[in-house]
Coordinates of C-alpha atoms and ligand atoms in Angstrom, one line a residue:
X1 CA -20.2 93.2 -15.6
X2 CA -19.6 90.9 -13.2
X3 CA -21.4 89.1 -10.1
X4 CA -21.0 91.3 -7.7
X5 CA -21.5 94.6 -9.5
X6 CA -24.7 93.9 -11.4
X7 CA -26.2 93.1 -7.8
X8 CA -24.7 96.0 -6.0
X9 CA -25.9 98.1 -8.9
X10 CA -29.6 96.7 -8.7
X11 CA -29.7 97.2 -4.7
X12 CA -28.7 100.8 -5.8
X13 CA -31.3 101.0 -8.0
X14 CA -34.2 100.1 -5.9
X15 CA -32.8 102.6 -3.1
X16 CA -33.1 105.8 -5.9
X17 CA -36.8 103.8 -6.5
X18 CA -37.4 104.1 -2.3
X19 CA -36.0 107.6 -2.9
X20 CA -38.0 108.5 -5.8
X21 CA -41.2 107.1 -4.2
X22 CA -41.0 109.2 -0.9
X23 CA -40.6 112.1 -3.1
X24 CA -43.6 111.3 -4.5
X25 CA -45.8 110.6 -1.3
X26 CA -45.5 106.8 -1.5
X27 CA -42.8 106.2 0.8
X28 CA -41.7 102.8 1.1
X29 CA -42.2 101.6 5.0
X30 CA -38.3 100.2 5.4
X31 CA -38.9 96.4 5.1
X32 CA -40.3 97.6 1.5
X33 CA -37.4 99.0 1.3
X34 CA -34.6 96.6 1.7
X35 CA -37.0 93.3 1.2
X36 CA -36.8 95.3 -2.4
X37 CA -33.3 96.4 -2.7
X38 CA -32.4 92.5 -1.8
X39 CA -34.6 91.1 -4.7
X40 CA -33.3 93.7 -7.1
X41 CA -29.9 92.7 -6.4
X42 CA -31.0 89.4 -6.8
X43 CA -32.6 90.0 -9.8
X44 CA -30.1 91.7 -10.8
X45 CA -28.0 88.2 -11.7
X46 CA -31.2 86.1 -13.2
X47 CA -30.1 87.1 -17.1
X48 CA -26.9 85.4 -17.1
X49 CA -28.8 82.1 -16.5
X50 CA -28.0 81.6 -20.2
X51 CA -24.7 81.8 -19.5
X52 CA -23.6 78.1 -17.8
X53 CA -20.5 79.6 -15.7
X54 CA -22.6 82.7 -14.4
X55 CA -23.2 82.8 -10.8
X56 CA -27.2 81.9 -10.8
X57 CA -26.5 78.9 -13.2
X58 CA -24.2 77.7 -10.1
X59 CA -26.7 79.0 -7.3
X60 CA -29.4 75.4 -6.8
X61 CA -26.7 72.7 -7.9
X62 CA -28.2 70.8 -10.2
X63 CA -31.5 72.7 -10.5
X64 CA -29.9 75.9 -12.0
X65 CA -27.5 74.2 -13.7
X66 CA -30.8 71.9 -15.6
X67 CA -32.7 75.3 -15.7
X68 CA -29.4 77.0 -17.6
X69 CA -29.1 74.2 -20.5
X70 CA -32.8 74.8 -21.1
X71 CA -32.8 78.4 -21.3
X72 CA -29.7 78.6 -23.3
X73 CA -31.0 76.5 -25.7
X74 CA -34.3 78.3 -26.4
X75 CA -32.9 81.8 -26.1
X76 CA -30.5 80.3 -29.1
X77 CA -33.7 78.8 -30.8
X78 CA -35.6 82.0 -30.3
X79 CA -32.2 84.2 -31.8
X80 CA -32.1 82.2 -34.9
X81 CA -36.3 82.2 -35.6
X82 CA -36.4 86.2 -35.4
X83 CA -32.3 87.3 -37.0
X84 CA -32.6 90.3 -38.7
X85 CA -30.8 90.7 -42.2
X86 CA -28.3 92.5 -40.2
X87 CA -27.8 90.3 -37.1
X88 CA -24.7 87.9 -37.2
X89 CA -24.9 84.8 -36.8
X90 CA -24.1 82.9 -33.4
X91 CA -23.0 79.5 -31.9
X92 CA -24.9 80.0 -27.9
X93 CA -27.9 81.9 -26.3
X94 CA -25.7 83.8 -24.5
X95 CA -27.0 87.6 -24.1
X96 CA -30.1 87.2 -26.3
X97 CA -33.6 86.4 -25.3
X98 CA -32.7 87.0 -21.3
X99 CA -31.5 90.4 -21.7
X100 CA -34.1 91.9 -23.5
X101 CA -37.3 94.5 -21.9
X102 CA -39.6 92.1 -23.0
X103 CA -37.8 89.1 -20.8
X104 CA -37.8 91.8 -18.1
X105 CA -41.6 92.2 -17.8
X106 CA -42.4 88.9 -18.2
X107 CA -40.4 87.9 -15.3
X108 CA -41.5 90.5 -13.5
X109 CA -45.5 90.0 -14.3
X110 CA -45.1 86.5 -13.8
X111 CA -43.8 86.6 -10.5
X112 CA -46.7 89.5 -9.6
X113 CA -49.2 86.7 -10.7
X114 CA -47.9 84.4 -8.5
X115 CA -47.6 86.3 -5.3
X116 CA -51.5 87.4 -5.4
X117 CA -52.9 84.0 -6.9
X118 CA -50.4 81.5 -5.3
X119 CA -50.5 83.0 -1.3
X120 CA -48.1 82.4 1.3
X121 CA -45.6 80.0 -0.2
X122 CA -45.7 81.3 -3.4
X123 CA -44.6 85.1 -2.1
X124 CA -41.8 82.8 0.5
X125 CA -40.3 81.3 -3.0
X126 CA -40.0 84.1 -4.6
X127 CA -38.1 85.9 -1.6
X128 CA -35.8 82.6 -1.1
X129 CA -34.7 82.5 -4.8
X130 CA -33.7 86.0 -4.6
X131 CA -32.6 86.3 -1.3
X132 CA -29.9 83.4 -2.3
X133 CA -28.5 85.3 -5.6
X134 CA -28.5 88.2 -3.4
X135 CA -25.8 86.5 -1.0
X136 CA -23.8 84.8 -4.2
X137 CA -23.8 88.0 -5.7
X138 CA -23.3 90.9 -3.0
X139 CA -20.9 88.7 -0.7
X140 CA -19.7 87.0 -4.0
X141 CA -16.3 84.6 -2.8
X142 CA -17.2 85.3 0.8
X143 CA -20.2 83.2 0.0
X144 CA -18.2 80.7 -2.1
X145 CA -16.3 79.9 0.9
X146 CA -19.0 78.7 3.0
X147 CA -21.3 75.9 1.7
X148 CA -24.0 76.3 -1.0
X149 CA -26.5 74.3 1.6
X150 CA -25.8 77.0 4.4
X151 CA -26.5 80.2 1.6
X152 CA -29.6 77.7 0.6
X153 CA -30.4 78.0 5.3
X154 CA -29.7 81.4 5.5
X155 CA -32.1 82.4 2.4
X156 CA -34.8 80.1 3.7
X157 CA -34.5 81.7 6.6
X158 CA -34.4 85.4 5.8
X159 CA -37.3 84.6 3.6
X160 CA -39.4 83.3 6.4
X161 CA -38.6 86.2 8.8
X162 CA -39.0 89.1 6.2
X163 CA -42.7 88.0 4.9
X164 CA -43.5 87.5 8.5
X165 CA -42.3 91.5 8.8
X166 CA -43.9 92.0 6.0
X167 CA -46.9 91.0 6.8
X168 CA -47.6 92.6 9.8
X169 CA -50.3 96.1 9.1
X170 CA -48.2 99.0 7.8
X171 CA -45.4 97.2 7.0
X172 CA -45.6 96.8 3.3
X173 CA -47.0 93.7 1.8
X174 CA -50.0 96.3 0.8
X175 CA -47.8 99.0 -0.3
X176 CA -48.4 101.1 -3.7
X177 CA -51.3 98.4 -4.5
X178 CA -53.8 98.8 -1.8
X179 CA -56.7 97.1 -2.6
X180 CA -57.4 93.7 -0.6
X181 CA -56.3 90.7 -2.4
X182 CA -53.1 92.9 -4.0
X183 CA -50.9 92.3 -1.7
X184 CA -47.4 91.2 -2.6
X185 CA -48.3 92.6 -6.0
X186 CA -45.3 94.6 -5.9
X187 CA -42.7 91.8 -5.7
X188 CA -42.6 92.2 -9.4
X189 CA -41.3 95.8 -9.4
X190 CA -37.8 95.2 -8.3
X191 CA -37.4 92.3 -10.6
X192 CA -38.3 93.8 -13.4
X193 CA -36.0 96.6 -12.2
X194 CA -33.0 93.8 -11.5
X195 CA -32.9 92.9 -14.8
X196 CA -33.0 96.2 -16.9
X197 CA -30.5 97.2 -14.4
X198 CA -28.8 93.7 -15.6
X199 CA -29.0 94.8 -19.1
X200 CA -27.7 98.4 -18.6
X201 CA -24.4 97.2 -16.8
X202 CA -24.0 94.4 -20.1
X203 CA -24.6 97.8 -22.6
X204 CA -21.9 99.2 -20.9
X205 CA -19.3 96.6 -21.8
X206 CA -17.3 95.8 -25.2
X207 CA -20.0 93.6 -26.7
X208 CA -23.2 95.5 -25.7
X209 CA -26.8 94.2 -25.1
X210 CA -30.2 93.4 -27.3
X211 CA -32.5 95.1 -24.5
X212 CA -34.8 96.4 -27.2
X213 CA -35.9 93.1 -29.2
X214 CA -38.0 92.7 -30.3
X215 CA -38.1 96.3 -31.9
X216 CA -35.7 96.4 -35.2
X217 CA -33.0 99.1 -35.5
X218 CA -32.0 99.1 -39.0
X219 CA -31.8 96.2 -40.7
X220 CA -30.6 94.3 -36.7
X221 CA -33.3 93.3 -34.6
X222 CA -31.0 92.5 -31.9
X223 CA -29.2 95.7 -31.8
X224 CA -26.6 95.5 -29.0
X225 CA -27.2 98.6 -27.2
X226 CA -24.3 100.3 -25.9
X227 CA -22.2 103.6 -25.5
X228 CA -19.8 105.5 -27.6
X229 CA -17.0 102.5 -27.9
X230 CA -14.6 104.7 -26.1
X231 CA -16.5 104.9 -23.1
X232 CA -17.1 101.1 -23.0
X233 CA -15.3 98.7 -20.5
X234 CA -14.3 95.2 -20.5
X235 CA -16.2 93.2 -17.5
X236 CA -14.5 92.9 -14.4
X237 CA -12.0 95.2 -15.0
X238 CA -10.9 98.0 -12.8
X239 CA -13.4 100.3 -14.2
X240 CA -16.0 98.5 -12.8
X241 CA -14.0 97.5 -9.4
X242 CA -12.6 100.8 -8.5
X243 CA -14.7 103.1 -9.8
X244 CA -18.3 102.0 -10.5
X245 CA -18.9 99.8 -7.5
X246 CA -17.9 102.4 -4.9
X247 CA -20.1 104.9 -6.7
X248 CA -22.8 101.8 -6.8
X249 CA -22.3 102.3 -2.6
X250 CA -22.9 105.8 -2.3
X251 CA -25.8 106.4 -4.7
X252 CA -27.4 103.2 -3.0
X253 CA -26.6 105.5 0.6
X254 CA -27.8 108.9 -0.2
X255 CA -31.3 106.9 -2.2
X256 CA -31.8 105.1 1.7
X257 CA -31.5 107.7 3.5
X258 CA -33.5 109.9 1.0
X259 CA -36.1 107.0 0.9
X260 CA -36.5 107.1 4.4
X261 CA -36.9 111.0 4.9
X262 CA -33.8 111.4 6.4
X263 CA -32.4 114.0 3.7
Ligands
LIG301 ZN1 -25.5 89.4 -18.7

């Protein structure tokens, strides 16, 4: 899938998270709830930085664009140390290491570890990174207009307005983990969910996605995971323009309002 879907689809999936969680009798206070649903959309796009035109590798100028090279090259590296018998052989990193479970939780621990050990600016960098991807990817050419210094403002400054929501009693930086010192420890939960949602919307298309390595299916131990091939799409076509993106905006609706006891 493209930019814009794989972030509308993780704000989506944090909402039925929100939804899920009230239902359970941990309801999300609302910054929770859309601090959340911005760094899943967010983290929605982080896979494709293996991929060198993908919106996040364009995101920081010359810092993404470093970062891409790099990953690219060890997700190839890592691809041709653990090739099953089965697995064909490649030419790029593309759609290997990143889009994996195992990539997922490691992200996602990592930046848990960081917002309890590292304090205030660690939890602020975290929220800019993913507040930026969530402009490139849910306004997509709307942000491409403007220039990337202002998207660079405007997360700096969303960032520093939402932890100073957050922090405030009741509002959420304690929520789900409550003991002192665990607050913020659930930034990681909506960035592991960005990029299994990432890796769902990729299964989806023609060429599928590893998200099992490294667990072996067959003789492949980077099965790409998919559909029936009938029911597979090509990205950016209008499958995903006209018929899963609209659904993407309804089921992200009814999982707000449901998260917020409204339904
Ligand atoms: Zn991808």
């Amino acid at each position: 899938m493209m930019g814009p879907a794989h972030s509308l689809s993780g704000a989506a999936a944090w909402l039925g998270v929100g939804a899920a969680a009230a239902a359970a009798g941990h309801t999300m206070p609302w910054p929770v709830l859309v601090v959340g649903a911005l760094i899943c959309a967010g983290a929605a796009l982080a896979p494709d930085l293996d991929h060198k035109s993908a919106t996040i590798s364009r995101a920081f100028g010359p810092v993404s664009k470093g970062l891409c090279e790099i990953v690219d090259k060890l997700s190839y590296s890592v691809y041709k140390a653990t090739k099953g018998p089965g697995d064909p052989r490649r030419t790029g990193g593309h759609r290997t290491l990143t889009h994996t479970w195992l990539w997922a939780v490691l992200i996602g621990g990592g930046a848990s570890l960081a917002a309890i050990t590292g304090g205030r600016w660690a939890v602020l960098a975290i929220l800019f990174v993913h507040l930026v991807l969530a402009v490139e990817g849910l306004l997509w050419r709307a942000a491409r207009v403007s220039s990337d210094i202002l998207v660079w403002l405007l997360g700096a400054t969303s960032a520093w307005i939402l932890a100073g929501v957050l922090d405030q009693p009741g509002n959420g930086s304690a929520w789900l983990f409550t003991e002192p010192g665990q607050e913020y420890l659930w930034l990681g939960l909506p960035i592991v969910l960005g990029s299994l949602v990432h890796c769902i919307g990729d299964a989806l298309t023609i060429s599928g996605c590893p998200i099992l390595w490294p667990i072996p299916l067959g003789r492949k131990r980077w099965y790409p995971l998919g559909p029936p091939k009938f029911m597979r799409f090509r990205a950016g076509s209008w499958v995903e323009i006209k018929v899963l993106m609209p659904a993407f905006m309804v089921l992200g609706g009814v999982g707000a309002a449901a998260a917020l006891n409204f339904i």
